Amino acid sequence: ASRQHGLFAGNMSKLSGETLREGIKKMLDEKKKRKFVETVELQIGLKQYDPQRDKRFSGTLKLPHMPRPNRKICILGDQQHCDEAASKNLPFMGVDDLKKLNKNKKLVKKLAQKYDAFLASDSLIKQIPRLLGPGLNKAGKFPTLLTHQDNIQSKVDELKSQIKFQLKKALCLGVAVGNVDMNPVDLFTNINLSINFLVSLLKKNWQNVKSLYIKTTMGKPQRIY
């Protein structure tokens, strides 16, 4: 982790900690009581970037504080992993369950929509394209490898803590960096790391950043840069 922080240190200067703290405070002060826990999203506007010509970046960052504890993760497992998942009340599917989908595009799409991410045993991960076709990959949810040395719960928690920045065709990105039940200090840490990680992916670093906003699911965007 220290290497990552070192990587960001040089990019820190542009974002004022004070502005970010004020933005977080304002955002949390304005939140209303809701039946669900609102996610805190970081919205990024880019400039001087041509998605057609410039390299489309993609990067994954593990945040220190889990942004979305309620993310749904499904284990595509061999027998051992399925048994383990069952004992921990985690959703799982075995080879036979996947075969039942019969490579039906609609059913695979439904599976991809039902879960936020997937873990797969090494014996299964190689078979995914054959069993399911390209559906999970197309949805950007190709499974992460789960070995028998891994602690299944830690691996699930790790996935829940990960965020992904991926530039597609539009010059704006949104990523969940926390939720309204988190304390402001943890939110500050998550948002700060996320921004500086994103900036490290950009060709001209801060010169490519047009605007940064944070907002809750239902709230107004607060400009922080």
XYZ file of N, CA and C in Angstrom:
675
model
N 0.833 -1.206 0.000
C 0.000 0.000 0.000
C 0.866 1.254 0.000
N 2.034 1.182 0.704
C 2.852 2.395 0.818
C 3.348 2.832 -0.561
N 3.620 1.839 -1.423
C 4.079 2.184 -2.765
C 2.994 2.983 -3.487
N 1.742 2.519 -3.288
C 0.636 3.228 -3.935
C 0.566 4.666 -3.436
N 0.669 4.808 -2.100
C 0.545 6.166 -1.548
C 1.663 7.040 -2.080
N 2.863 6.458 -2.196
C 4.006 7.204 -2.705
C 3.725 7.693 -4.106
N 3.086 6.832 -4.882
C 2.778 7.126 -6.267
C 1.855 8.338 -6.360
N 0.988 8.480 -5.359
C 0.011 9.571 -5.414
C 0.568 10.882 -4.850
N 1.608 10.775 -4.038
C 2.036 11.947 -3.268
C 2.275 13.166 -4.153
N 2.912 12.944 -5.309
C 3.237 14.055 -6.185
C 2.011 14.720 -6.793
N 0.899 14.020 -6.810
C -0.300 14.568 -7.457
C -1.214 15.276 -6.477
N -0.871 15.245 -5.220
C -1.792 15.707 -4.188
C -2.151 17.176 -4.296
N -1.165 17.987 -4.708
C -1.250 19.428 -4.510
C -2.520 20.104 -5.037
N -3.073 19.587 -6.136
C -4.151 20.329 -6.790
C -5.463 20.340 -6.020
N -5.716 19.306 -5.273
C -7.004 19.232 -4.582
C -6.850 19.795 -3.173
N -7.665 20.787 -2.848
C -7.557 21.362 -1.515
C -8.297 20.494 -0.512
N -7.579 20.065 0.519
C -8.173 19.239 1.570
C -9.353 19.941 2.220
N -9.217 21.257 2.342
C -10.263 22.063 2.984
C -11.548 22.003 2.155
N -11.410 22.189 0.840
C -12.578 22.156 -0.061
C -13.250 20.790 0.018
N -12.425 19.742 0.047
C -12.982 18.388 0.103
C -13.724 18.182 1.420
N -13.111 18.624 2.534
C -13.778 18.476 3.848
C -15.117 19.206 3.872
N -15.122 20.425 3.334
C -16.367 21.216 3.296
C -17.423 20.520 2.438
N -16.971 19.990 1.290
C -17.893 19.296 0.384
C -18.533 18.094 1.068
N -17.713 17.333 1.786
C -18.221 16.145 2.491
C -19.226 16.567 3.558
N -18.864 17.618 4.310
C -19.739 18.076 5.396
C -21.093 18.519 4.820
N -21.034 19.317 3.759
C -22.258 19.836 3.142
C -23.117 18.685 2.617
N -22.451 17.739 1.961
C -23.163 16.596 1.381
C -23.872 15.793 2.477
N -23.171 15.552 3.595
C -23.761 14.759 4.680
C -24.832 15.557 5.445
N -24.622 16.876 5.555
C -25.623 17.712 6.242
C -26.942 17.731 5.479
N -26.841 17.640 4.147
C -28.055 17.762 3.324
C -28.783 16.440 3.132
N -28.183 15.348 3.596
C -28.822 14.047 3.319
C -30.148 13.931 4.079
N -31.086 13.280 3.436
C -32.394 13.082 4.062
C -32.497 11.638 4.527
N -33.438 11.382 5.412
C -33.619 10.007 5.885
C -34.240 9.165 4.771
N -33.600 8.061 4.457
C -34.117 7.200 3.383
C -34.187 5.760 3.857
N -34.899 4.951 3.059
C -35.083 3.552 3.447
C -33.845 2.708 3.144
N -32.896 3.304 2.418
C -31.679 2.547 2.082
C -30.464 3.422 2.378
N -29.302 2.796 2.431
C -28.074 3.556 2.689
C -27.574 4.111 1.356
N -27.556 5.426 1.268
C -27.126 6.038 0.009
C -25.620 5.862 -0.204
N -25.278 5.631 -1.456
C -23.875 5.537 -1.848
C -23.334 6.950 -2.055
N -22.056 7.134 -1.790
C -21.402 8.405 -2.120
C -20.620 8.177 -3.416
N -20.927 8.998 -4.406
C -20.290 8.816 -5.705
C -19.346 9.968 -6.013
N -18.218 9.621 -6.610
C -17.282 10.617 -7.096
C -17.526 10.738 -8.595
N -17.791 11.963 -9.064
C -18.034 12.174 -10.498
C -16.902 13.008 -11.077
N -16.333 12.499 -12.157
C -15.148 13.124 -12.727
C -15.434 13.578 -14.148
N -15.113 14.837 -14.431
C -15.203 15.339 -15.808
C -13.781 15.492 -16.337
N -13.520 14.990 -17.528
C -12.163 15.070 -18.096
C -12.101 16.087 -19.220
N -10.895 16.547 -19.526
C -10.716 17.454 -20.669
C -9.416 17.081 -21.399
N -9.253 17.650 -22.580
C -8.063 17.374 -23.409
C -7.807 15.874 -23.526
N -8.891 15.125 -23.679
C -8.752 13.676 -23.803
C -9.619 13.248 -24.968
N -9.057 12.467 -25.864
C -9.847 11.988 -26.988
C -9.973 10.467 -26.880
N -11.144 9.985 -26.452
C -11.307 8.542 -26.248
C -11.068 7.739 -27.532
N -11.219 8.411 -28.692
C -10.964 7.718 -29.956
C -9.469 7.508 -30.168
N -8.686 8.547 -29.868
C -7.254 8.475 -30.177
C -6.398 8.106 -28.979
N -6.704 8.718 -27.826
C -5.865 8.446 -26.652
C -6.162 7.063 -26.088
N -5.159 6.533 -25.385
C -5.321 5.203 -24.796
C -6.443 5.252 -23.756
N -7.370 4.308 -23.853
C -8.444 4.253 -22.860
C -7.910 3.556 -21.624
N -7.893 4.262 -20.522
C -7.286 3.692 -19.319
C -8.272 2.853 -18.538
N -7.715 2.006 -17.714
C -8.539 1.196 -16.824
C -7.669 0.882 -15.621
N -8.222 1.028 -14.433
C -7.423 0.742 -13.235
C -8.314 0.378 -12.072
N -7.814 -0.500 -11.221
C -8.586 -0.950 -10.068
C -7.848 -0.587 -8.795
N -8.583 -0.071 -7.828
C -7.991 0.355 -6.559
C -8.766 -0.254 -5.403
N -8.031 -0.761 -4.417
C -8.693 -1.274 -3.214
C -8.701 -0.154 -2.175
N -9.887 0.228 -1.744
C -10.002 1.333 -0.775
C -9.867 0.803 0.648
N -9.311 1.622 1.554
C -9.122 1.165 2.939
C -10.444 0.954 3.684
N -11.483 1.706 3.293
C -12.780 1.574 3.976
C -13.820 1.113 2.952
N -14.463 -0.018 3.246
C -15.379 -0.640 2.285
C -16.491 0.319 1.861
N -16.524 0.707 0.569
C -17.520 1.699 0.153
C -18.941 1.149 0.089
N -19.071 -0.127 -0.351
C -20.420 -0.682 -0.506
C -20.504 -2.080 0.098
N -20.743 -2.143 1.409
C -20.774 -3.440 2.088
C -21.871 -4.352 1.540
N -22.894 -3.759 0.905
C -24.009 -4.588 0.427
C -23.856 -5.022 -1.031
N -22.669 -4.857 -1.589
C -22.451 -5.353 -2.963
C -22.669 -6.858 -2.990
N -23.286 -7.339 -4.069
C -23.565 -8.772 -4.156
C -22.468 -9.490 -4.945
N -21.811 -10.424 -4.277
C -20.724 -11.179 -4.910
C -21.157 -12.646 -5.007
N -20.989 -13.244 -6.178
C -21.366 -14.654 -6.347
C -20.116 -15.497 -6.606
N -20.056 -16.655 -5.966
C -18.914 -17.557 -6.152
C -19.271 -18.626 -7.177
N -18.478 -18.686 -8.241
C -18.641 -19.756 -9.229
C -17.596 -20.796 -8.842
N -18.049 -21.851 -8.162
C -17.069 -22.673 -7.475
C -17.009 -24.135 -7.865
N -15.841 -24.750 -7.554
C -15.763 -26.202 -7.591
C -16.468 -26.689 -6.316
N -16.519 -28.006 -6.120
C -17.295 -28.541 -4.997
C -16.847 -27.957 -3.659
N -15.532 -27.899 -3.458
C -14.998 -27.405 -2.178
C -15.412 -25.952 -1.912
N -15.282 -25.119 -2.959
C -15.636 -23.709 -2.796
C -17.146 -23.523 -2.614
N -17.929 -24.366 -3.294
C -19.396 -24.272 -3.143
C -19.793 -24.639 -1.705
N -19.178 -25.697 -1.168
C -19.465 -26.101 0.218
C -19.094 -24.992 1.193
N -17.925 -24.398 0.932
C -17.434 -23.340 1.817
C -18.364 -22.118 1.753
N -18.780 -21.765 0.525
C -19.673 -20.621 0.341
C -21.008 -20.888 1.048
N -21.511 -22.117 0.918
C -22.787 -22.474 1.543
C -22.695 -22.320 3.053
N -21.556 -22.738 3.623
C -21.395 -22.671 5.079
C -21.315 -21.225 5.571
N -20.949 -20.306 4.660
C -20.829 -18.893 5.054
C -22.000 -18.060 4.529
N -23.034 -18.760 4.029
C -24.212 -18.058 3.483
C -23.875 -17.099 2.350
N -22.920 -17.477 1.523
C -22.572 -16.633 0.378
C -23.219 -17.237 -0.874
N -23.713 -16.402 -1.798
C -24.320 -16.949 -3.018
C -23.265 -17.688 -3.845
N -23.626 -18.844 -4.397
C -22.667 -19.599 -5.209
C -23.383 -20.354 -6.323
N -22.614 -20.744 -7.333
C -23.118 -21.598 -8.407
C -22.023 -22.583 -8.771
N -22.406 -23.826 -8.990
C -21.432 -24.838 -9.398
C -21.462 -25.027 -10.905
N -20.610 -25.934 -11.408
C -20.532 -26.191 -12.850
C -21.903 -26.564 -13.422
N -22.633 -27.428 -12.716
C -23.929 -27.875 -13.233
C -24.923 -26.714 -13.355
N -24.854 -25.803 -12.368
C -25.748 -24.623 -12.424
C -25.433 -23.776 -13.660
N -24.136 -23.661 -13.958
C -23.736 -22.841 -15.105
C -24.125 -23.534 -16.414
N -23.994 -24.852 -16.417
C -24.366 -25.605 -17.633
C -25.851 -25.427 -17.930
N -26.649 -25.324 -16.867
C -28.101 -25.175 -17.039
C -28.465 -23.891 -17.785
N -27.578 -22.895 -17.716
C -27.865 -21.632 -18.417
C -27.743 -21.829 -19.929
N -27.055 -22.919 -20.301
C -27.030 -23.345 -21.697
C -26.512 -22.269 -22.652
N -25.607 -21.426 -22.159
C -25.029 -20.341 -22.966
C -26.086 -19.388 -23.510
N -27.291 -19.430 -22.902
C -28.373 -18.559 -23.345
C -28.026 -17.102 -22.987
N -27.884 -16.269 -24.026
C -27.425 -14.887 -23.817
C -28.274 -14.142 -22.797
N -29.600 -14.328 -22.890
C -30.502 -13.608 -21.983
C -30.265 -14.030 -20.542
N -30.099 -15.347 -20.330
C -29.904 -15.851 -18.966
C -28.549 -15.417 -18.396
N -27.532 -15.419 -19.256
C -26.190 -14.993 -18.809
C -26.218 -13.504 -18.465
N -26.941 -12.729 -19.271
C -27.061 -11.289 -19.021
C -27.767 -11.053 -17.691
N -28.800 -11.871 -17.443
C -29.552 -11.768 -16.197
C -28.641 -12.056 -15.000
N -27.799 -13.080 -15.162
C -26.844 -13.443 -14.103
C -25.884 -12.279 -13.846
N -25.393 -11.686 -14.937
C -24.452 -10.564 -14.812
C -25.115 -9.369 -14.118
N -26.423 -9.197 -14.347
C -27.118 -8.058 -13.726
C -27.442 -8.315 -12.258
N -27.578 -9.596 -11.919
C -28.003 -9.942 -10.565
C -26.901 -9.679 -9.529
N -25.638 -9.819 -9.956
C -24.512 -9.657 -9.019
C -23.596 -8.523 -9.453
N -22.912 -7.940 -8.452
C -21.972 -6.851 -8.754
C -20.625 -7.377 -9.224
N -20.274 -8.585 -8.750
C -18.975 -9.152 -9.116
C -18.986 -10.656 -8.863
N -17.995 -11.340 -9.436
C -17.912 -12.797 -9.311
C -16.513 -13.238 -8.914
N -16.462 -14.327 -8.159
C -15.201 -15.016 -7.860
C -15.326 -16.402 -8.472
N -14.246 -16.935 -9.027
C -14.343 -18.280 -9.602
C -13.132 -19.128 -9.246
N -13.381 -20.407 -8.941
C -12.308 -21.365 -8.667
C -11.441 -21.511 -9.916
N -10.142 -21.825 -9.705
C -9.256 -21.880 -10.877
C -9.702 -22.934 -11.896
N -10.271 -24.044 -11.421
C -10.700 -25.068 -12.382
C -11.881 -24.574 -13.228
N -12.606 -23.591 -12.676
C -13.805 -23.110 -13.370
C -13.536 -21.900 -14.252
N -12.563 -21.102 -13.833
C -12.358 -19.818 -14.517
C -11.995 -20.040 -15.988
N -11.235 -21.123 -16.232
C -10.824 -21.427 -17.618
C -12.029 -21.862 -18.457
N -13.056 -22.391 -17.780
C -14.223 -22.901 -18.524
C -15.307 -21.857 -18.754
N -15.165 -20.698 -18.108
C -16.231 -19.679 -18.187
C -16.614 -19.350 -19.641
N -15.623 -19.034 -20.518
C -16.020 -18.690 -21.895
C -16.789 -19.833 -22.560
N -16.362 -21.074 -22.269
C -17.029 -22.218 -22.905
C -18.429 -22.441 -22.322
N -18.546 -22.237 -20.996
C -19.834 -22.485 -20.331
C -20.841 -21.363 -20.547
N -20.336 -20.126 -20.531
C -21.263 -18.978 -20.525
C -21.159 -18.080 -21.753
N -20.125 -18.293 -22.579
C -19.923 -17.364 -23.690
C -19.323 -16.059 -23.168
N -19.385 -14.987 -23.953
C -18.688 -13.745 -23.564
C -19.498 -12.813 -22.656
N -20.675 -13.281 -22.205
C -21.594 -12.389 -21.473
C -21.023 -11.668 -20.265
N -20.331 -12.400 -19.369
C -19.797 -11.758 -18.153
C -18.711 -10.756 -18.514
N -17.899 -11.143 -19.495
C -16.822 -10.264 -19.930
C -17.383 -8.973 -20.507
N -18.424 -9.114 -21.323
C -19.070 -7.943 -21.944
C -19.613 -7.003 -20.884
N -20.116 -7.595 -19.799
C -20.694 -6.763 -18.731
C -19.602 -6.168 -17.839
N -18.345 -6.485 -18.145
C -17.227 -5.992 -17.326
C -17.161 -6.700 -15.989
N -17.668 -7.948 -15.951
C -17.715 -8.666 -14.670
C -17.066 -10.042 -14.761
N -16.010 -10.148 -15.562
C -15.328 -11.438 -15.631
C -14.810 -11.762 -14.228
N -14.966 -13.024 -13.791
C -14.645 -13.359 -12.392
C -13.183 -13.135 -12.007
N -12.993 -12.869 -10.731
C -11.662 -12.799 -10.127
C -11.324 -14.208 -9.638
N -10.063 -14.558 -9.742
C -9.632 -15.918 -9.370
C -9.718 -16.153 -7.860
N -10.245 -17.320 -7.507
C -10.324 -17.744 -6.102
C -9.576 -19.078 -5.987
N -8.491 -19.090 -5.202
C -7.733 -20.340 -5.057
C -8.085 -20.994 -3.721
N -7.573 -22.198 -3.509
C -7.866 -22.883 -2.244
C -7.008 -22.362 -1.091
N -6.028 -21.535 -1.425
C -5.233 -20.899 -0.357
C -5.946 -19.646 0.157
N -6.865 -19.120 -0.661
C -7.551 -17.874 -0.280
C -8.580 -18.112 0.814
N -8.728 -17.106 1.662
C -9.842 -17.101 2.607
C -11.028 -16.489 1.855
N -12.060 -17.280 1.718
C -13.179 -16.882 0.851
C -13.827 -15.567 1.311
N -13.987 -15.397 2.627
C -14.618 -14.183 3.152
C -13.738 -12.951 2.898
N -12.417 -13.114 3.110
C -11.502 -11.975 2.870
C -11.543 -11.567 1.409
N -11.630 -12.570 0.551
C -11.639 -12.313 -0.894
C -12.923 -11.564 -1.290
N -14.029 -11.960 -0.669
C -15.311 -11.279 -0.928
C -15.220 -9.826 -0.438
N -14.668 -9.648 0.775
C -14.533 -8.288 1.329
C -13.615 -7.420 0.467
N -12.565 -8.065 -0.059
C -11.622 -7.332 -0.907
C -12.341 -6.810 -2.153
N -13.178 -7.670 -2.749
C -13.939 -7.252 -3.936
C -14.911 -6.127 -3.601
N -15.482 -6.188 -2.396
C -16.417 -5.130 -1.991
C -15.704 -3.798 -1.777
N -14.387 -3.874 -1.568
C -13.619 -2.650 -1.306
C -12.984 -2.081 -2.566
N -13.114 -2.818 -3.667
C -12.447 -2.382 -4.895
C -13.304 -1.431 -5.710
N -12.625 -0.459 -6.322
C -13.338 0.386 -7.281
C -12.569 0.340 -8.590
N -13.290 0.583 -9.675
C -12.661 0.477 -10.990
C -12.906 1.744 -11.781
N -11.819 2.296 -12.321
C -11.943 3.441 -13.222
C -11.735 2.924 -14.644
N -12.673 3.167 -15.507
C -12.519 2.700 -16.874
C -13.088 3.733 -17.823
N -12.248 4.233 -18.704
C -12.730 5.221 -19.668
C -13.333 4.492 -20.849
N -14.586 4.820 -21.135
C -15.206 4.244 -22.332
C -15.267 5.357 -23.373
N -16.473 5.694 -23.841
C -16.506 6.718 -24.904
C -16.734 8.125 -24.357
N -17.353 8.209 -23.183
C -17.701 9.538 -22.660
C -16.567 10.099 -21.804
N -16.533 11.425 -21.712
C -15.474 12.067 -20.927
C -15.896 12.309 -19.483
N -16.856 11.525 -19.007
C -17.199 11.641 -17.597
C -17.240 10.243 -16.988
N -16.858 10.169 -15.731
C -16.806 8.887 -15.030
C -17.493 9.050 -13.687
N -18.114 7.988 -13.222
C -18.689 8.015 -11.877
C -18.293 6.749 -11.167
N -17.890 6.863 -9.918
C -17.492 5.664 -9.187
C -17.900 5.788 -7.717
N -18.380 4.670 -7.158
C -18.837 4.681 -5.760
C -17.631 4.631 -4.838
N -17.483 5.639 -3.986
C -16.294 5.705 -3.125
C -16.628 5.586 -1.638
N -17.931 5.426 -1.323
C -18.290 5.333 0.090
C -19.797 5.300 0.236
N -20.272 5.467 1.462
C -21.712 5.552 1.701
C -21.958 6.517 2.854
N -23.216 6.938 3.008
C -23.525 8.010 3.963
C -23.405 7.581 5.432
N -23.281 6.280 5.689
C -23.110 5.837 7.075
C -21.648 5.895 7.530
N -20.743 6.143 6.588
C -19.320 6.196 6.955
C -19.015 7.509 7.659
N -17.974 7.507 8.508
C -17.644 8.791 9.129
C -16.851 9.649 8.133
N -16.930 10.982 8.297
C -16.341 11.901 7.319
C -14.839 11.666 7.099
N -14.138 11.232 8.141
C -12.690 11.024 8.000
C -12.408 9.871 7.041
N -13.179 8.775 7.187
C -13.004 7.628 6.289
C -13.403 7.987 4.857
N -14.463 8.774 4.737
C -14.887 9.230 3.408
C -13.785 10.064 2.766
N -13.211 10.958 3.567
C -12.130 11.824 3.082
C -10.985 10.969 2.550
N -10.588 9.949 3.339
C -9.480 9.067 2.930
C -9.803 8.374 1.612
N -10.994 7.781 1.537
C -11.393 7.060 0.321
C -11.427 7.966 -0.910
N -12.021 9.151 -0.733
C -12.178 10.064 -1.877
C -10.806 10.559 -2.346
N -9.984 10.924 -1.371
C -8.644 11.414 -1.673
C -7.829 10.386 -2.451
N -7.828 9.148 -1.957
C -7.076 8.079 -2.625
C -7.623 7.837 -4.032
N -8.959 7.841 -4.142
C -9.588 7.573 -5.442
C -9.182 8.614 -6.475
N -9.232 9.889 -6.054
C -8.908 10.977 -6.986
C -7.456 10.878 -7.427
N -6.578 10.661 -6.461
C -5.160 10.653 -6.810
C -4.766 9.416 -7.617
N -5.491 8.323 -7.388
C -5.257 7.130 -8.199
C -5.714 7.401 -9.638
N -6.885 8.009 -9.779
C -7.389 8.325 -11.118
C -6.400 9.241 -11.842
N -5.932 10.279 -11.140
C -5.024 11.245 -11.762
C -3.748 10.545 -12.242
N -3.311 9.538 -11.477
C -2.091 8.818 -11.874
C -2.318 7.995 -13.154
N -3.587 7.707 -13.482
C -3.884 6.946 -14.702
C -3.935 7.844 -15.941
N -4.154 9.141 -15.708
C -4.352 10.056 -16.830
C -3.028 10.449 -17.474
N -3.087 10.659 -18.796
C -1.872 10.932 -19.559
C -1.177 12.202 -19.056
N -1.977 13.262 -18.863
C -1.372 14.525 -18.399
C -1.775 14.824 -16.963
N -2.052 13.796 -16.208
C -2.415 13.942 -14.800
C -3.483 15.010 -14.587
N -3.192 16.008 -13.716
C -4.228 16.994 -13.363
C -4.685 17.842 -14.549
N -3.833 17.960 -15.582
C -4.226 18.782 -16.741
C -5.431 18.177 -17.464
N -5.663 16.895 -17.245
C -6.816 16.249 -17.890
C -8.094 16.337 -17.056
N -7.985 16.888 -15.838
C -9.160 16.925 -14.964
C -9.896 18.254 -15.129
N -11.153 18.157 -15.578
C -11.943 19.373 -15.774
C -12.705 19.718 -14.500
N -13.338 18.694 -13.903
C -14.122 18.964 -12.691
C -14.236 17.702 -11.846
N -14.440 17.892 -10.548
C -14.682 16.781 -9.632
C -15.882 17.142 -8.758
N -16.821 16.218 -8.655
C -17.987 16.416 -7.787
C -18.141 15.187 -6.893
N -18.708 15.394 -5.695
C -19.142 14.245 -4.903
C -20.642 14.398 -4.655
N -21.353 13.276 -4.638
C -22.783 13.368 -4.360
C -23.279 12.064 -3.751
N -24.374 12.166 -2.991
C -25.025 10.950 -2.503
C -25.992 10.502 -3.598
N -26.469 9.263 -3.505
C -27.345 8.705 -4.547
C -28.455 9.675 -4.938
N -29.118 10.245 -3.937
C -30.283 11.096 -4.213
C -29.990 12.591 -4.016
N -28.778 12.909 -3.630
C -28.478 14.307 -3.264
C -27.928 15.141 -4.405
N -27.700 16.427 -4.114
C -27.145 17.356 -5.096
C -25.629 17.172 -5.176
N -25.050 17.325 -6.374
C -23.588 17.241 -6.485
C -22.899 18.423 -5.798
N -21.794 18.149 -5.099
C -20.982 19.207 -4.470
C -19.665 19.278 -5.252
N -19.364 20.459 -5.762
C -18.129 20.568 -6.550
C -16.942 20.664 -5.603
N -15.913 19.840 -5.850
C -14.724 19.898 -4.979
C -13.484 20.306 -5.761
N -13.622 20.394 -7.103
C -12.484 20.846 -7.902
C -13.003 21.391 -9.220
